[in-house]
Short mmCIF file of C-alpha atoms in Angstrom, two decimals:
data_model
loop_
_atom_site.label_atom_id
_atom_site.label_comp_id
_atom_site.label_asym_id
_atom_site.label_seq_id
_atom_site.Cartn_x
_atom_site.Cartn_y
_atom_site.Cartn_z
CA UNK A 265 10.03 -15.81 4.25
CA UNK A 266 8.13 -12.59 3.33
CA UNK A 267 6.27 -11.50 6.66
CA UNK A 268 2.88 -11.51 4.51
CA UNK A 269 2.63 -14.17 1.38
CA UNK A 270 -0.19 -13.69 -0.87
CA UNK A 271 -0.48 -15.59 -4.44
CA UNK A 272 0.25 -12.93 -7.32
CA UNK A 273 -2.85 -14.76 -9.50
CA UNK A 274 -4.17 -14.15 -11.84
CA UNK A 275 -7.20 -15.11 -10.61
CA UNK A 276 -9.85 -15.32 -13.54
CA UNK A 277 -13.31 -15.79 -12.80
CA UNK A 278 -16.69 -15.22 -14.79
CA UNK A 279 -19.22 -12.56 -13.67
CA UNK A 280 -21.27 -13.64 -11.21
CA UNK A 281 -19.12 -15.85 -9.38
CA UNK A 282 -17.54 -15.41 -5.91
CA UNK A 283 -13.99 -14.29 -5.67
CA UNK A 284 -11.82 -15.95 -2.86
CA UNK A 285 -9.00 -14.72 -1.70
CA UNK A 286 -6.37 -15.65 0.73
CA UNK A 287 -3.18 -14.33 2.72
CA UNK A 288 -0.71 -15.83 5.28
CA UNK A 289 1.17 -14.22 7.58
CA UNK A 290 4.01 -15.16 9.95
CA UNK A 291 4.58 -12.66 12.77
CA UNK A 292 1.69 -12.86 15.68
CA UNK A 293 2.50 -9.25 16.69
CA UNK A 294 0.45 -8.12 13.90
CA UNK A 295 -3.26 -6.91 15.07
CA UNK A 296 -5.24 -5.01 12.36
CA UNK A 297 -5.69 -6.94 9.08
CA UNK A 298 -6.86 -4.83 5.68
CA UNK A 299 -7.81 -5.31 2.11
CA UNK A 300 -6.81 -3.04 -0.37
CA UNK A 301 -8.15 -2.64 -4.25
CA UNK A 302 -5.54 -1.09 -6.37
CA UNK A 303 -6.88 -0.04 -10.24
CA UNK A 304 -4.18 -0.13 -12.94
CA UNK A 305 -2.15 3.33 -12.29
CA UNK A 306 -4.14 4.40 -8.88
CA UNK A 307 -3.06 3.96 -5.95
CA UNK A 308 -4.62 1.77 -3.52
CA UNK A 309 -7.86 2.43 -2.00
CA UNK A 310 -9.15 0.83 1.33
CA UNK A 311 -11.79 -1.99 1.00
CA UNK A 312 -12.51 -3.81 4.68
CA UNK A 313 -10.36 -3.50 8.03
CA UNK A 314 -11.03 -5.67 10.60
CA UNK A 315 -9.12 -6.52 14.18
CA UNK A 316 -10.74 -9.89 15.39
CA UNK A 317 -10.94 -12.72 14.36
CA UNK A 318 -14.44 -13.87 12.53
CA UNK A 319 -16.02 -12.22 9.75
CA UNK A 320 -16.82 -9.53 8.51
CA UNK A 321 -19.45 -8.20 5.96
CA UNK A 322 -19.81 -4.83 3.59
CA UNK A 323 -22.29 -5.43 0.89
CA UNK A 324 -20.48 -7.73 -1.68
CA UNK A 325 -17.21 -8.31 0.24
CA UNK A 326 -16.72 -10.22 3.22
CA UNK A 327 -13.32 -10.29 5.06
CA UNK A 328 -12.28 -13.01 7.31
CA UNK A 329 -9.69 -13.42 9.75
CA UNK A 330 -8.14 -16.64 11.49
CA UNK A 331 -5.34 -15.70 13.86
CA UNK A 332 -5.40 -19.30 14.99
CA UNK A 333 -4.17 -20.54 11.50
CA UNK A 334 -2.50 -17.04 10.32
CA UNK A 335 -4.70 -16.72 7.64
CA UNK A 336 -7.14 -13.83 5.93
CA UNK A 337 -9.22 -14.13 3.41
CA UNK A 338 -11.58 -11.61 1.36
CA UNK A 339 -14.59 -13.08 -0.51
CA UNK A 340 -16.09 -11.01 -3.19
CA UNK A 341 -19.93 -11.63 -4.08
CA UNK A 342 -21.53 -11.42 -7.73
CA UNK A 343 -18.42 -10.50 -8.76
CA UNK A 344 -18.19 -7.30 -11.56
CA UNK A 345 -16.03 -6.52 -14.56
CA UNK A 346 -15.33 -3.46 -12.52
CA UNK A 347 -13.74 -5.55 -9.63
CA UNK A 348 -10.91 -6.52 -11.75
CA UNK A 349 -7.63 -4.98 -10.10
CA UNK A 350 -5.07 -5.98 -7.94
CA UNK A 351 -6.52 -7.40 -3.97
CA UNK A 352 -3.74 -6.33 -1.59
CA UNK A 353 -3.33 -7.44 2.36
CA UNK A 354 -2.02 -5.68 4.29
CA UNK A 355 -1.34 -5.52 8.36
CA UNK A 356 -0.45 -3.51 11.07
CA UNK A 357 1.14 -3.45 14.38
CA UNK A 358 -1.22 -0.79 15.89
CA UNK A 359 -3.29 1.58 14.70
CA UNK A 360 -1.36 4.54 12.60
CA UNK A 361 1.82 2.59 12.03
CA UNK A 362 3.19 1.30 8.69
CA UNK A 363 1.43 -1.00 6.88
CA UNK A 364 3.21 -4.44 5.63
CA UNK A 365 1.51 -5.33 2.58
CA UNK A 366 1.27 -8.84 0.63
CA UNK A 367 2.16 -9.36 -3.08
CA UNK A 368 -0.86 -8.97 -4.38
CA UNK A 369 -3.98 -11.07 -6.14
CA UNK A 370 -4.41 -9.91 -9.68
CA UNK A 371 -8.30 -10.51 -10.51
CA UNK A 372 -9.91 -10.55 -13.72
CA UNK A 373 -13.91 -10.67 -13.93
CA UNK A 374 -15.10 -11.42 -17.32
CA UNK A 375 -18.25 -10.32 -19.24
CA UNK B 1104 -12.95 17.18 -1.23
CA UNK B 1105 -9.34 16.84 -2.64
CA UNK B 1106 -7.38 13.77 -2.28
CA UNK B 1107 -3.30 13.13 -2.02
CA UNK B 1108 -1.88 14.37 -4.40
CA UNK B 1109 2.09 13.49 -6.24
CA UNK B 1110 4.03 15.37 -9.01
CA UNK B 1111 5.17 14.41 -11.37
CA UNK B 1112 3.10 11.73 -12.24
CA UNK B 1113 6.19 10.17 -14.26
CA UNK B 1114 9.74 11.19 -13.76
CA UNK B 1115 12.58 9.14 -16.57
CA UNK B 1116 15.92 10.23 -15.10
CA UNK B 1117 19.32 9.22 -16.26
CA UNK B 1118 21.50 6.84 -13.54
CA UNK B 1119 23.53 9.07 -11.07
CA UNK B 1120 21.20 11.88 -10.82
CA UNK B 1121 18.96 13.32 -8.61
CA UNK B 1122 15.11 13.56 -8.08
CA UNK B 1123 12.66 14.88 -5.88
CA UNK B 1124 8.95 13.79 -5.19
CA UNK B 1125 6.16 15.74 -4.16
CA UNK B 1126 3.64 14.76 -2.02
CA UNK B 1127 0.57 17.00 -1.03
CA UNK B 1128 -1.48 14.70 1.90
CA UNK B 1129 -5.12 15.71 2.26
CA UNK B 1130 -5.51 19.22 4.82
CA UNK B 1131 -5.75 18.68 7.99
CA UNK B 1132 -3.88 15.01 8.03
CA UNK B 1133 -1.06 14.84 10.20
CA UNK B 1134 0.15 11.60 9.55
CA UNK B 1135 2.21 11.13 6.21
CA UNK B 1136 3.74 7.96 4.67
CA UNK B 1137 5.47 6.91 1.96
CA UNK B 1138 5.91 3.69 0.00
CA UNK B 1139 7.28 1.79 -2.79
CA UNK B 1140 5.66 -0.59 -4.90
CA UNK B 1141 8.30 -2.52 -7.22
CA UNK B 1142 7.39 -5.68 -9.39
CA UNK B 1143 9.81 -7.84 -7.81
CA UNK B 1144 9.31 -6.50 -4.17
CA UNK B 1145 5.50 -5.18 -3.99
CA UNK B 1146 4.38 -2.51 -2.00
CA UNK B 1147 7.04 -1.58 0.90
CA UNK B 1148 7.12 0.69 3.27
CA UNK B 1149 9.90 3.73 3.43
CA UNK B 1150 9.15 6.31 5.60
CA UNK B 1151 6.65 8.07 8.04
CA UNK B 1152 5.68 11.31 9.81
CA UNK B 1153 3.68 12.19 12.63
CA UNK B 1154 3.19 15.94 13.52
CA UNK B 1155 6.01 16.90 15.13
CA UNK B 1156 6.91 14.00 16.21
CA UNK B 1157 10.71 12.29 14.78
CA UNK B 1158 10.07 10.15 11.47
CA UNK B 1159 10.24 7.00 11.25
CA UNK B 1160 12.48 6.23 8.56
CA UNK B 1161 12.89 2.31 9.19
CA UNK B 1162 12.04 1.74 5.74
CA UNK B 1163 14.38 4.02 3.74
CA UNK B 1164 16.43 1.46 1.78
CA UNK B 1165 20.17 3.43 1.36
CA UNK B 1166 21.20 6.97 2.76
CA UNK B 1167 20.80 7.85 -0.83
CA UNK B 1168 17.16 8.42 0.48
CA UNK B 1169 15.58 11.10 2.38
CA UNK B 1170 12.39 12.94 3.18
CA UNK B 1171 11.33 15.86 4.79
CA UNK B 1172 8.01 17.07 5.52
CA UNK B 1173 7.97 21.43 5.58
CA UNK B 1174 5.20 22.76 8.04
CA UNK B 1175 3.66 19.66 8.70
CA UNK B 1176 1.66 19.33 5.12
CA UNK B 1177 3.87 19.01 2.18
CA UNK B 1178 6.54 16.29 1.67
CA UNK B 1179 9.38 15.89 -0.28
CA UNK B 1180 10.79 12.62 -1.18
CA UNK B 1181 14.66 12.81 -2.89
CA UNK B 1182 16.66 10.35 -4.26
CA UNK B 1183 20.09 11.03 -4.81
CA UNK B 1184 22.51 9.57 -7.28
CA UNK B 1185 19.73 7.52 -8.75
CA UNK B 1186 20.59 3.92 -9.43
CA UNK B 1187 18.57 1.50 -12.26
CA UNK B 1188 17.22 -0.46 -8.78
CA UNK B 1189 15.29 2.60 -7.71
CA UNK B 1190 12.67 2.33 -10.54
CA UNK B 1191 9.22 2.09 -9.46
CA UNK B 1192 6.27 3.55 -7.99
CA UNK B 1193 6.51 5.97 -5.05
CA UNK B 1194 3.26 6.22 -3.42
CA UNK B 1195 2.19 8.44 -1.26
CA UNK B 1196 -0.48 8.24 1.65
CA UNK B 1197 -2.34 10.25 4.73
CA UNK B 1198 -4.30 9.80 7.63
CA UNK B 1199 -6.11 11.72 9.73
CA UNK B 1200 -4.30 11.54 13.11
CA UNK B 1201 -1.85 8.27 12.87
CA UNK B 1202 -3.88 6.28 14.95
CA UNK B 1203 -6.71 5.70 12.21
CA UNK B 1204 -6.33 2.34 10.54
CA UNK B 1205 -7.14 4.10 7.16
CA UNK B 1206 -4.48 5.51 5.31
CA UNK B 1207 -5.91 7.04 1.88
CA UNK B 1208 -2.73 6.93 -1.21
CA UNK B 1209 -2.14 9.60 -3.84
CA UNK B 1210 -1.99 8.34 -7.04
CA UNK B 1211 1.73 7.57 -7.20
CA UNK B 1212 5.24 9.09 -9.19
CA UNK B 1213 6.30 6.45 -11.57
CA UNK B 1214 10.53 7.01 -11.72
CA UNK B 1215 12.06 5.21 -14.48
CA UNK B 1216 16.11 5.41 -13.83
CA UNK B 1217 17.87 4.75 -17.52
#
């Protein structure tokens, strides 16, 4: 079992809608939870970062964290064309160590 | 200001030879990482430096892998005796201190091994 299991998608979804989605993970030691967006031939960028459990809110994304359950979840508002890429979690140890990154959610908006 | 930065951008090699990667983190970072991403295994981790500070090199999949990082800016990533397996994307990232959860990726070196 991969230490962080995301579904690969593709997720489609039509403009305007809200864009859910989820991560497991299996090993408690992990503390700091992320979201990456990756464009086709980019590398990834940093969306949301988060250490408690709860939510959290930045404009149009909201990331939320259950440590109870082992799950993570990003929700994406009024969702754009131009938030079509891949959604990667990722998680950490402590701050400044590697990151351990899920499979990736491919997500198409369409027009 | 100027982000990481990786050269080449592609590299196609032939099996059983050797490459090197280039990775320029942003100034002043002194944390350095690199990854790679693969379609069957996503984005893993290979190796990282801290100052002066011993890598961690946890991640480096054979001994046919190594890094070094000259003067605490520049790192080089080399593969030696290339094998089909090792095509993918290296990726390249750097934070500020290592203790900032933010770690902000180059743009990657696609290797294709014939």
């Amino acid at each position: 079992q991969k230490e962080v299991e995301q579904d690969p998608g593709p997720l489609s979804v039509p403009e305007g809608a809200i864009v859910s989605l989820n991560c497991t993970y299996s090993n408690s030691a992990f503390q700091y939870f992320m979201w990456y967006r990756q464009y086709s031939r980019k590398g990834p960028e940093l969306l949301m970062y988060t250490y408690s459990s709860g939510n959290k809110e930045d404009g149009r994304f909201t990331a939320q964290v259950d440590k109870s359950s082992k799950y993570i979840s990003l929700f994406i508002r009024d969702s754009q064309p131009s938030d079509s890429a891949t959604y990667l979690c990722a998680r950490v140890k402590a701050a400044g160590n590697k990151l351990t990154f899920g499979g990736g959610t491919r997500v198409l908006v369409k027009p | 200001g100027a982000g990481v930065s990786q050269s080449p951008s592609n590299k196609v090699t032939e099996k059983g030879k050797d490459v090197e990667l280039r990775c320029d983190p942003i100034s002043g970072h002194t944390a350095l990482y690199w990854y790679r991403q693969s379609l069957g295994q996503g984005l893993e981790f290979l190796i990282y430096f801290q100052g002066n500070s011993a890598p961690d090199k946890s991640g480096l999949p054979s001994d046919r892998f190594s890094a070094e990082r000259t003067g605490g800016s520049v790192s080089t990533l080399t593969i030696q005796r290339t094998q089909q397996e090792d095509s993918a994307v290296y990726l390249c990232a750097s934070s500020p201190s290592g203790m900032d959860n933010e770690q902000f990726f180059g743009p990657g070196t696609r290797l294709t091994v014939l």
